[in-house]
XYZ file of C-alpha atoms in Angstrom:
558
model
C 5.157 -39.391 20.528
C 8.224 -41.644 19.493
C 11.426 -40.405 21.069
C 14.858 -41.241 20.205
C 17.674 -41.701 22.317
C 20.565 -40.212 21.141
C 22.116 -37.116 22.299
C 20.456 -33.714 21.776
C 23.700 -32.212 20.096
C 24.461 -33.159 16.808
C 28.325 -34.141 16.095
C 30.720 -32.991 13.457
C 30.519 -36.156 11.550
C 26.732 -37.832 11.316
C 24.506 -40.281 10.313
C 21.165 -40.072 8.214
C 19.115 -41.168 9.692
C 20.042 -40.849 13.154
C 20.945 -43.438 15.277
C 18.420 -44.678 17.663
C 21.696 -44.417 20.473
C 25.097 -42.914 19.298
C 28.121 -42.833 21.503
C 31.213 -40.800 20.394
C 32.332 -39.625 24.095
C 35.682 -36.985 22.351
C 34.895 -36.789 18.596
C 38.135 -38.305 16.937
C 38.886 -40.032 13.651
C 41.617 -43.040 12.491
C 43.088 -43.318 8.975
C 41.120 -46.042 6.898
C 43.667 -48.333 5.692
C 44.407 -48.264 2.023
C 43.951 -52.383 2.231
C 40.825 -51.911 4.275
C 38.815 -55.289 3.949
C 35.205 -56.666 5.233
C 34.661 -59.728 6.227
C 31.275 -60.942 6.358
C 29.361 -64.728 6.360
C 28.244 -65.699 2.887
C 24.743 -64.629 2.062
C 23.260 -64.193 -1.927
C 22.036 -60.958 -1.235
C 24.517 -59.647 1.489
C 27.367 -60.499 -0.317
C 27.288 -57.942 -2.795
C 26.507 -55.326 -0.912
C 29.560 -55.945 0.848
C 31.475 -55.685 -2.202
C 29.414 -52.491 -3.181
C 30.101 -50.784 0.123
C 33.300 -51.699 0.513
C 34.114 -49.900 -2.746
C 32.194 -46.785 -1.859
C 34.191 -46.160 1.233
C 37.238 -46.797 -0.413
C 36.960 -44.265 -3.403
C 33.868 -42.133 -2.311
C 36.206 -39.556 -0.660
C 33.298 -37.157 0.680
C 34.260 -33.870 1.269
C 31.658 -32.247 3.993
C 30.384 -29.166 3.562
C 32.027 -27.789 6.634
C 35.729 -29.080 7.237
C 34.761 -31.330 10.750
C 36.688 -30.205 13.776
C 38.227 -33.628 14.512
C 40.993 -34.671 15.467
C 42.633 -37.103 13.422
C 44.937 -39.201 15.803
C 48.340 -40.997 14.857
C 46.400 -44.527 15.748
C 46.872 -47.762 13.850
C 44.402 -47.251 11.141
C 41.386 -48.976 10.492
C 42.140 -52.607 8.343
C 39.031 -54.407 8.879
C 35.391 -54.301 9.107
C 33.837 -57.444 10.712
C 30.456 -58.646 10.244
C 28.468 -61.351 12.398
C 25.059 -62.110 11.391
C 22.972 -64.569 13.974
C 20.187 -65.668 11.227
C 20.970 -66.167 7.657
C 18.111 -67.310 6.567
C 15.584 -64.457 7.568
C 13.796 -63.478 4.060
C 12.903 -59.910 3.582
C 9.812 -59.523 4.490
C 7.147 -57.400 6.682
C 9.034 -57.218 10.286
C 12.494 -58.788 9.474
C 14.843 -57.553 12.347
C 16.951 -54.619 10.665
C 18.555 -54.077 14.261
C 22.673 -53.497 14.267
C 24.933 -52.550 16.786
C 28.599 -51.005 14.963
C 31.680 -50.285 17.156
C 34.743 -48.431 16.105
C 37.693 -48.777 18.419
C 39.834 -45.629 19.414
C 42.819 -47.497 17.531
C 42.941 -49.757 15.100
C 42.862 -52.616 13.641
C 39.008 -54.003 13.398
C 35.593 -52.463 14.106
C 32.440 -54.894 14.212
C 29.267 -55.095 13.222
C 26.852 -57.261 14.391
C 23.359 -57.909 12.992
C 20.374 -60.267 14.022
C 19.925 -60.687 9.930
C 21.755 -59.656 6.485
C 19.017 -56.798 6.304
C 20.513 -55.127 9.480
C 23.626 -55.827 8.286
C 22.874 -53.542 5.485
C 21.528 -50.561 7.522
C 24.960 -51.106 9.632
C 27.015 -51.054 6.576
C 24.922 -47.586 5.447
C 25.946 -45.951 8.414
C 29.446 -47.293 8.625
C 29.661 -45.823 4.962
C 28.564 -42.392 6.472
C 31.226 -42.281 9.295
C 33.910 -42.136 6.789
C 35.072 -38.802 4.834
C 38.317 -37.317 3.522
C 41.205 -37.933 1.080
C 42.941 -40.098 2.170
C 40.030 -41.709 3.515
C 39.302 -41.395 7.578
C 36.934 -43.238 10.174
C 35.107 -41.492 13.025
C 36.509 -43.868 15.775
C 35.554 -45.096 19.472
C 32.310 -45.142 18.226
C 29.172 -46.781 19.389
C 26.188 -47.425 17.692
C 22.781 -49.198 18.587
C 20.049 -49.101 15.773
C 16.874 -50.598 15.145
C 13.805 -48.733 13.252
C 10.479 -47.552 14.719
C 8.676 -48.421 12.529
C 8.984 -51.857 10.327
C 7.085 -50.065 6.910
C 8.931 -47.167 5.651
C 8.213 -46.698 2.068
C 8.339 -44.985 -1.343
C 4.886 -45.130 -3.775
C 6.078 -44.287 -7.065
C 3.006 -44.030 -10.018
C 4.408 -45.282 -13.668
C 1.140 -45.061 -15.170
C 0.548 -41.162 -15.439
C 4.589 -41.026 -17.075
C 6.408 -43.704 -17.538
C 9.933 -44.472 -16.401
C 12.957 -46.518 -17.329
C 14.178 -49.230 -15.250
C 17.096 -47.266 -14.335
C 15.263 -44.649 -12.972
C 13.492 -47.440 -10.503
C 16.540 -48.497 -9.729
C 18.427 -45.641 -8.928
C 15.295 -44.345 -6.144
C 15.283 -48.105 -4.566
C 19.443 -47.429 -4.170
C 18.394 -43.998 -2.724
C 15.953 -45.321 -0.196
C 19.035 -47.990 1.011
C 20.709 -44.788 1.537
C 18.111 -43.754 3.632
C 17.371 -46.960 5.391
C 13.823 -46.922 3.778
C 12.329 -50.208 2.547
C 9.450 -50.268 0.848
C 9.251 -49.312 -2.938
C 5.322 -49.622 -3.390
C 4.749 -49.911 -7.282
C 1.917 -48.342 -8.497
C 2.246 -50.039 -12.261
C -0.799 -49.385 -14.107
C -3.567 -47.330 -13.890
C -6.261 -45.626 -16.089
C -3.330 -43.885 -18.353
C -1.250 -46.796 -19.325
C -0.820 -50.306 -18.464
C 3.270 -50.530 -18.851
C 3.145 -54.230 -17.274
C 3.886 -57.159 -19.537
C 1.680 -60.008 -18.326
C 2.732 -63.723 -20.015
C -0.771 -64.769 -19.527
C -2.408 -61.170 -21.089
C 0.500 -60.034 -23.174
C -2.082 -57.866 -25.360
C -2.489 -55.804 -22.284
C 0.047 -53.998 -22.547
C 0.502 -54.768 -26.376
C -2.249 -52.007 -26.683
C -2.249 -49.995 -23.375
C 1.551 -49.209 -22.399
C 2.421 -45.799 -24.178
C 4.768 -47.774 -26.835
C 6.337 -50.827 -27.066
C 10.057 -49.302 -25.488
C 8.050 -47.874 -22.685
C 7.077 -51.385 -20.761
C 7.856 -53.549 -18.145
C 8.871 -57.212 -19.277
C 9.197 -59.893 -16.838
C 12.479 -59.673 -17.087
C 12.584 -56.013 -15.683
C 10.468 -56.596 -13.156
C 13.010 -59.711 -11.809
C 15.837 -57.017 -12.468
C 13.763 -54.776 -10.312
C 12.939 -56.736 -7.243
C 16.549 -58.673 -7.275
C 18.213 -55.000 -7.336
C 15.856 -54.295 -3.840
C 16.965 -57.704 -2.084
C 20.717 -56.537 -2.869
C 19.522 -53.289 -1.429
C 17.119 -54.533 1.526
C 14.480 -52.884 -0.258
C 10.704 -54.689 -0.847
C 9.098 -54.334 -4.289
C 5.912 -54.722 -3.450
C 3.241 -54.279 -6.499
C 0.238 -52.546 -7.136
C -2.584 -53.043 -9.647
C -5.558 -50.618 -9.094
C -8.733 -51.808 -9.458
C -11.741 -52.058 -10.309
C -11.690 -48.224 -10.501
C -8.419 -46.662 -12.746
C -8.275 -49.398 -15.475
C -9.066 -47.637 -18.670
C -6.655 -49.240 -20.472
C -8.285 -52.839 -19.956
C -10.508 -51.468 -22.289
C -7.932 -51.551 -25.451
C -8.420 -55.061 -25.086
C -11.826 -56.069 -23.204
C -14.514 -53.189 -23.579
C -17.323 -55.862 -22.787
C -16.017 -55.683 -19.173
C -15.141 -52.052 -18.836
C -17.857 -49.281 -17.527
C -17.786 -45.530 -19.286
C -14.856 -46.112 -20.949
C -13.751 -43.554 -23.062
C -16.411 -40.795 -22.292
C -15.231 -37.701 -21.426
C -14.907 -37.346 -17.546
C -16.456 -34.058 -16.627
C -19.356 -33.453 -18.999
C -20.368 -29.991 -19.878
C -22.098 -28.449 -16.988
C -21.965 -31.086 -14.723
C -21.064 -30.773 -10.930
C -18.549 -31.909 -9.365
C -20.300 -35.418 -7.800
C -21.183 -36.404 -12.004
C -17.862 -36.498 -12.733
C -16.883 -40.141 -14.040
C -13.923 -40.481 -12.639
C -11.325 -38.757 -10.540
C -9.291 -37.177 -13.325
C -9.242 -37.549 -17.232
C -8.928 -41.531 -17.633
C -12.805 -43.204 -17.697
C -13.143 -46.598 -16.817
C -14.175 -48.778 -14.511
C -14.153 -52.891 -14.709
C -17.706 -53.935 -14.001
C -17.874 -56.489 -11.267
C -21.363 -58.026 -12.534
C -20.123 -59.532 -15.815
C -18.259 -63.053 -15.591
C -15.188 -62.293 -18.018
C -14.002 -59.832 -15.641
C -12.546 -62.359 -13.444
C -11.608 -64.397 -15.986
C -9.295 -61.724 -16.927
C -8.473 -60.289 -13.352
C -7.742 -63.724 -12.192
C -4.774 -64.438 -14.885
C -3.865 -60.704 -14.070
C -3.474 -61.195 -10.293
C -1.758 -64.738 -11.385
C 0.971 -63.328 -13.429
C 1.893 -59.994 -10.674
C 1.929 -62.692 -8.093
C 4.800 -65.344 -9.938
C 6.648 -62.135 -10.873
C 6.717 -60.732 -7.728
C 7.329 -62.633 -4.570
C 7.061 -60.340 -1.651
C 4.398 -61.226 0.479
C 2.098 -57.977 0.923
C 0.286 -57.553 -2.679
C -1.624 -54.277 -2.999
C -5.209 -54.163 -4.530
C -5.964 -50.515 -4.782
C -9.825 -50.430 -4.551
C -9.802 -46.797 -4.932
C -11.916 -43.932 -5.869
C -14.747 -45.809 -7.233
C -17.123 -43.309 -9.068
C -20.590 -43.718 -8.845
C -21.418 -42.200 -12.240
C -19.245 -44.214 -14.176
C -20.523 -47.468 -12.933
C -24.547 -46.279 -14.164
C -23.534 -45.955 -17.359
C -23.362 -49.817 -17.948
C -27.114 -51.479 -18.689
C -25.920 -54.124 -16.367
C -25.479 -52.461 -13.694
C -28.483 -50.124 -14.540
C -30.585 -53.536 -14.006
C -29.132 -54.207 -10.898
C -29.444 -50.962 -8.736
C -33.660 -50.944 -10.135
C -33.017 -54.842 -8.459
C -32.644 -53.280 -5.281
C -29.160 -53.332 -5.712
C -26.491 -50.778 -4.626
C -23.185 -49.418 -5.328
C -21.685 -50.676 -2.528
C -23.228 -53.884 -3.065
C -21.252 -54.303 -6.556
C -17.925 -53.318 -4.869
C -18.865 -56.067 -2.382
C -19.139 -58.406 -5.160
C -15.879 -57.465 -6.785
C -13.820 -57.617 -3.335
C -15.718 -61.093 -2.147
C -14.738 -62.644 -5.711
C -11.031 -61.250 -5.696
C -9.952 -61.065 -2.378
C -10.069 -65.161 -1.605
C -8.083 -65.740 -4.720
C -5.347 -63.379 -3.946
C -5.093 -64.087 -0.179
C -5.001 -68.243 -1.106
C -1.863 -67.583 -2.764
C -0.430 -66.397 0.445
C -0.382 -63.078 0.007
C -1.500 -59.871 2.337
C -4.053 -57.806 0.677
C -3.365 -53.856 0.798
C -6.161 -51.664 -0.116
C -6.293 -47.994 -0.063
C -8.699 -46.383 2.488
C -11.648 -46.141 0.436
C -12.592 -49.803 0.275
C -13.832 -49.400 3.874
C -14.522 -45.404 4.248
C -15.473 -44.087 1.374
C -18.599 -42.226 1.838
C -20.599 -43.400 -1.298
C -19.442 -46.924 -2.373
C -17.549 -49.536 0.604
C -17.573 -52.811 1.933
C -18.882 -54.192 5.045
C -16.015 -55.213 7.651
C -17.068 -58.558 7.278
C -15.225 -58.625 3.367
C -11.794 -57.884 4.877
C -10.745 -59.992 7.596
C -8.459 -57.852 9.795
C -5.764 -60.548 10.387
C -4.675 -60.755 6.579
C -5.518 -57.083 5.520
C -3.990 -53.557 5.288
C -5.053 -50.359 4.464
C -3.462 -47.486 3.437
C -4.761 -44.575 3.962
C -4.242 -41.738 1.905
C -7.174 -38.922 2.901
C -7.330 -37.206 6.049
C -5.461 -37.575 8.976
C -7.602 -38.502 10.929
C -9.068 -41.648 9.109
C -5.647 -43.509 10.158
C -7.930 -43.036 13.554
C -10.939 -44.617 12.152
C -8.891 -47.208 10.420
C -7.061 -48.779 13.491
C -9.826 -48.286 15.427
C -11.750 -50.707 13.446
C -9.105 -53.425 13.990
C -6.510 -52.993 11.288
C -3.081 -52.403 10.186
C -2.775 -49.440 8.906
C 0.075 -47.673 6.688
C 0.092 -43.872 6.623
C 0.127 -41.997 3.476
C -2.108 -38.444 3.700
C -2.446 -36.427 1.655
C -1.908 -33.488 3.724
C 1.656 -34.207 4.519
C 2.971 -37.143 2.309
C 2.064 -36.129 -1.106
C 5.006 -35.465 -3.520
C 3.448 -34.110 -6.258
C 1.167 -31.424 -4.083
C 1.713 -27.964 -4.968
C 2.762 -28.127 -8.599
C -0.882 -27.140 -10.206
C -3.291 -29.386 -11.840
C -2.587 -30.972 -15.110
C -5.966 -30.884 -16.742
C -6.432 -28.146 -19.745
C -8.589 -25.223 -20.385
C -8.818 -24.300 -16.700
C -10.284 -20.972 -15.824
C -9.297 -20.882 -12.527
C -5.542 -19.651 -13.591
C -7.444 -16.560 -15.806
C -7.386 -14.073 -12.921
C -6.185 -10.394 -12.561
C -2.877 -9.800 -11.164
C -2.694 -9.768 -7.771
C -6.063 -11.590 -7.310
C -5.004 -14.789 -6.849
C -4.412 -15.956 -3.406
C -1.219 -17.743 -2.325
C -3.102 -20.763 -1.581
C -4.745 -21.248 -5.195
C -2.390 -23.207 -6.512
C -4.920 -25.636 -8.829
C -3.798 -28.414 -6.875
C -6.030 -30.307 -5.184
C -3.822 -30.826 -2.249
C -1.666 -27.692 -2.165
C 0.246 -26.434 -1.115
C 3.668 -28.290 -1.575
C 4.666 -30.516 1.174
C 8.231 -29.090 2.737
C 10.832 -31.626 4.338
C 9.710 -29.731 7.670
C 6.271 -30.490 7.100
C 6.938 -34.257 6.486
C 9.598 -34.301 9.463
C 7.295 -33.158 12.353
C 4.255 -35.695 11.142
C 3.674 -38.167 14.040
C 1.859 -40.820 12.085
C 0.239 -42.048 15.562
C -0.572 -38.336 16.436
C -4.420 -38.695 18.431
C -4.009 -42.256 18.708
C -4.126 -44.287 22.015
C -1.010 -46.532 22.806
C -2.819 -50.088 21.872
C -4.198 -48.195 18.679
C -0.703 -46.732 17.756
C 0.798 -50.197 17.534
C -1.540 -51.129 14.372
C 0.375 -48.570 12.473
C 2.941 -50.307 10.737
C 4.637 -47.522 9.100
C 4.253 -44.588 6.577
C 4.840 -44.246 2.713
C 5.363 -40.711 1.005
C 3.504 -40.699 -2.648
C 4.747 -39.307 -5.927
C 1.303 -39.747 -8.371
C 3.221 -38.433 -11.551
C 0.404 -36.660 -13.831
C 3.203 -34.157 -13.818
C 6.528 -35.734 -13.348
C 8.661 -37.743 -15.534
C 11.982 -39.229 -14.911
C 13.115 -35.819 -15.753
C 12.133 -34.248 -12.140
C 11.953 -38.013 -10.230
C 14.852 -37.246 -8.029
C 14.452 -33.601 -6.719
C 10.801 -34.268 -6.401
C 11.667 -37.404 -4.046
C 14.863 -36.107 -2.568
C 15.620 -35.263 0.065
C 11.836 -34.406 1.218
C 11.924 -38.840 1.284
C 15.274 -38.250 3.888
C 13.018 -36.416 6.072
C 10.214 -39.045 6.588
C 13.264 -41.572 6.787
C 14.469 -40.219 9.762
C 11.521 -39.719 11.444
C 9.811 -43.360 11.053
C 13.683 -44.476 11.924
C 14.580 -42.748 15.093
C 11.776 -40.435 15.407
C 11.441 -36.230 15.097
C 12.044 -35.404 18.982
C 14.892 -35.760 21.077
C 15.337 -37.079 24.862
C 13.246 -34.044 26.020
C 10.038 -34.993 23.774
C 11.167 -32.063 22.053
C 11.070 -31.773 17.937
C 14.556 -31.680 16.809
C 14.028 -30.385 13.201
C 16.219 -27.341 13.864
C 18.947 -29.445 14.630
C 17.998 -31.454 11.862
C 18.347 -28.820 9.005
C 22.073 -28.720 9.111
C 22.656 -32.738 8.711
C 19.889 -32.878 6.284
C 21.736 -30.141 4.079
C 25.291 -32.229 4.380
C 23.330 -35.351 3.736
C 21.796 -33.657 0.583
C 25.211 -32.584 -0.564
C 26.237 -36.819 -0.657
C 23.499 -38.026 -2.023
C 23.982 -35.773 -5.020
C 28.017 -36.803 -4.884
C 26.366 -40.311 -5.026
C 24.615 -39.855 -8.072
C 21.216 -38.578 -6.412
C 19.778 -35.252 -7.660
C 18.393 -34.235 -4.580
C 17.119 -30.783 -4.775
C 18.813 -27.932 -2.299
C 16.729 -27.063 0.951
C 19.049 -23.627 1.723
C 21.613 -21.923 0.213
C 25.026 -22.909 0.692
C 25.621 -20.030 2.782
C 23.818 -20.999 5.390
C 25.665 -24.197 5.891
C 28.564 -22.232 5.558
C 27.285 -19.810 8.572
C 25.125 -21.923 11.472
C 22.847 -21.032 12.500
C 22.393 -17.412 10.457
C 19.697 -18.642 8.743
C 17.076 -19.401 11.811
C 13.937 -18.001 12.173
C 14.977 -17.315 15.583
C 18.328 -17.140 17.664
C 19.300 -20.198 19.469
């Protein structure tokens, strides 16, 4: 159980997430000069978000939800913000120090902020941003602020496959996740459904497998894309599923794709002779040489575009029945040969190439604990791989027990999309009598939809021993977007994301060990309310009158 050390009562004025340690000792405020400048070192990427934030507090002019009780004193106002940075050249990678320490004096004329890189800078300047309100403009002052995350991976998975989405829409959720001092934008580009990546070396890829030709990703976007997230101290790190969920290689190399095509739940057959997970069939098959002729340029081209250092595999959901539909493969498993054998193959021929090019190798869970088809240990060495794991609970457990990192996704509690039915047609199970249906048959596989309460009170190192808990390197909430567009992108991310935010910041219990999201709902509603005055459409968590009336809208008194 993390625990955060700031003060159990929550302050008129307030910062999302909270503070690992915030002083304020008599809650006051100072004007913020009309000339109010920052000062900072000169640094490519925090340079402009110095000029970005410094034109937010000047003009934002937030107007909280409930007037603050504070008293605005007749001290020289605030002129200058002034930022000291120690290293410059720390890159943005996995474990960059995002520590800051902000003071406000009681009276004018300069507050500081210090930071052990430009990417704590930016969290400082986040929270600064958040301490002022008011027209004309005010700063909480005599004001002290230490700050330094939990946990170093704090991310957003967002699926562009299922629905596609414009680059503005990317670029708006990686400003959102600044906001929230989250990190990670995990880029799930392609799947079974549509490959929207443009790949110099394979431009017919997406030629014949993105939706249409306005709904891709050019190399040009994708630099847009992961320059945007340096401004923002956000990593774009990418995703290309496979061998499972890549259909649409198929448009353009069938010789190398398994059951592609085929419908993916034949009449009358159960549930474990499905060919794949959802409609989509298609699976590369590992035994034929072309396929890494192909996946090699692939993995080529996503590494040039993208530089971060962690690149993410997938490896997921293998179906058995797809792969036996190939003759190859047919040959193989009367060989002797297994299913787990052929993933072995895939992972032993794919796995050098993309690790000697100096990257870490993310895989989701199933590469190692799938039931069916996984790979022996021995195919993943533990100091240069990560998995993600995305099932139960309790196979983060089984995960780090086995030696390695571990980021937490479930299902159970980090889904996005859970709860809003299932997307596939002609489905009997919604032809039932009124009041026959039960409140937890909502069609969705994992129903029922995940509140911001539910993701706030998840300790991602719940059952875990202390040595264990320290291979968890952070958590990720998951939109897959079978149903959701750009049209629903924000309220189905906001502010449920805020929660996690907070909680893999500063943690979800206070000095006591206790679980603070009661104290919580209030500053998450005001919070809301600027993110949507920021341009965010965050959906509403209460009605305004309870923000309006604390506390009159608790389960219970107190």
């Amino acid at each position: 159980m993390h625990l955060a050390s700031s003060a159990d009562h929550d302050y008129p004025i307030n910062v999302w997430p909270k503070p690992r340690t915030f002083s304020w000792p008599k809650p006051q405020a100072i004007p913020l000069s009309p000339i109010f400048a920052i000062t900072s070192p000169d640094h490519q990427y925090l340079t402009p978000a110095v000029k970005r934030y410094l034109n937010q507090v000047l003009t934002e002019h937030h107007r909280p939800l409930v007037t603050p009780a504070i008293n605005l004193t007749s001290a020289l106002p605030l002129l200058t913000l002034s930022i000291s940075v120690n290293d410059l050249v720390a890159p943005l990678h996995h474990g960059v120090n995002e520590s800051y320490v902000l003071s406000i004096p009681a009276s004018g004329p300069v507050a500081y902020l210090a930071a052990e890189t430009a990417w704590g800078a930016m969290r400082g300047l986040e929270s600064f941003s958040q301490l002022v309100w008011g027209y004309p403009s005010r700063v909480a002052s005599d004001i002290y602020i230490w700050d330094e995350p939990l946990y170093q991976h704090r991310g957003v998975m967002l699926d562009t496959s299922r629905n596609y989405f414009g680059v503005d829409d990317l670029l708006r959720t990686i400003g959102a996740m600044s906001m929230n001092k989250l990190n990670v934008f995990h880029w799930h580009i392609t799947d079974s459904h549509s490959f929207p990546l443009v790949l110099p070396s394979l431009p017919s890829l997406s030629e014949k497998g993105a939706y249409g030709p306005e709904m891709v990703y050019t190399p040009e976007d994708i630099k847009m894309v992961v320059e945007f997230g340096m401004e923002y101290g956000v990593r774009v790190v990418p995703e290309v599923d496979m061998p499972a969920h890549t259909a649409t290689l198929a448009e353009v190399y069938p010789e190398i794709v398994t059951c592609a095509n085929m419908f993916w739940l034949p009449a009358g057959a159960d549930w474990p002779d499905r060919l794949a997970a959802e409609p989509g069939t298609g699976h590369l098959n590992p035994l034929i040489p072309k396929t890494y002729e192909v996946v090699e340029n692939l993995i080529q081209d996503v590494i040039s575009m993208f530089p971060e250092p962690f690149y993410h595999g997938g490896a997921d959901e293998v179906v058995p029945n797809c792969w036996k539909q190939d003759s190859t493969i047919q040959n193989f498993l009367a060989n002797n040969g297994t299913l787990s054998r052929i993933l072995e193959i895939f992972i032993s021929k794919t796995y050098p190439y993309i690790a000697s090019r100096n990257r870490t190798v993310v895989y989701w869970e199933d590469v190692l604990l799938d039931a069916e088809i996984h790979v022996d240990a021995s195919f993943l060495p533990k100091e240069n791989t990560i998995l993600q794991i995305w099932t139960s609970p309790g196979n983060v457990k089984r995960v780090v027990s086995a030696g390695y990192r571990a980021i937490v996704s479930t299902a159970d509690l980090y889904y996005l999309d859970c709860g809003h039915g299932d997307f596939v047609g002609n489905n009997s199970l919604y032809d039932k009598p009124p009041g026959t249906i039960k409140a937890n048959e909502s069609g969705s596989w994992c129903g029922p939809f995940k509140t911001w309460q539910t993701i706030y009170n998840y300790d991602i190192t719940y059952g875990l021993t202390a040595e264990e808990a320290k291979l968890v390197i952070g958590g990720e909430v998951a939109l897959w977007t079978e149903q959701a567009d750009p049209t629903v992108l924000d309220p189905r991310i906001w502010p449920r994301s805020s929660a996690m935010a907070e909680s893999l910041w500063s943690g979800n219990t206070d000095d006591h060990g206790m679980k603070r999201y009661g104290f919580a709902t209030d500053r998450l509603n005001e919070w809301r309310y600027r993110m949507v005055n920021r341009g965010i459409g965050a959906e509403p968590i209460q009605p305004l009158w309870c923000v309006r009336h604390p506390g009159m809208c608790n389960a219970v008194q107190g």
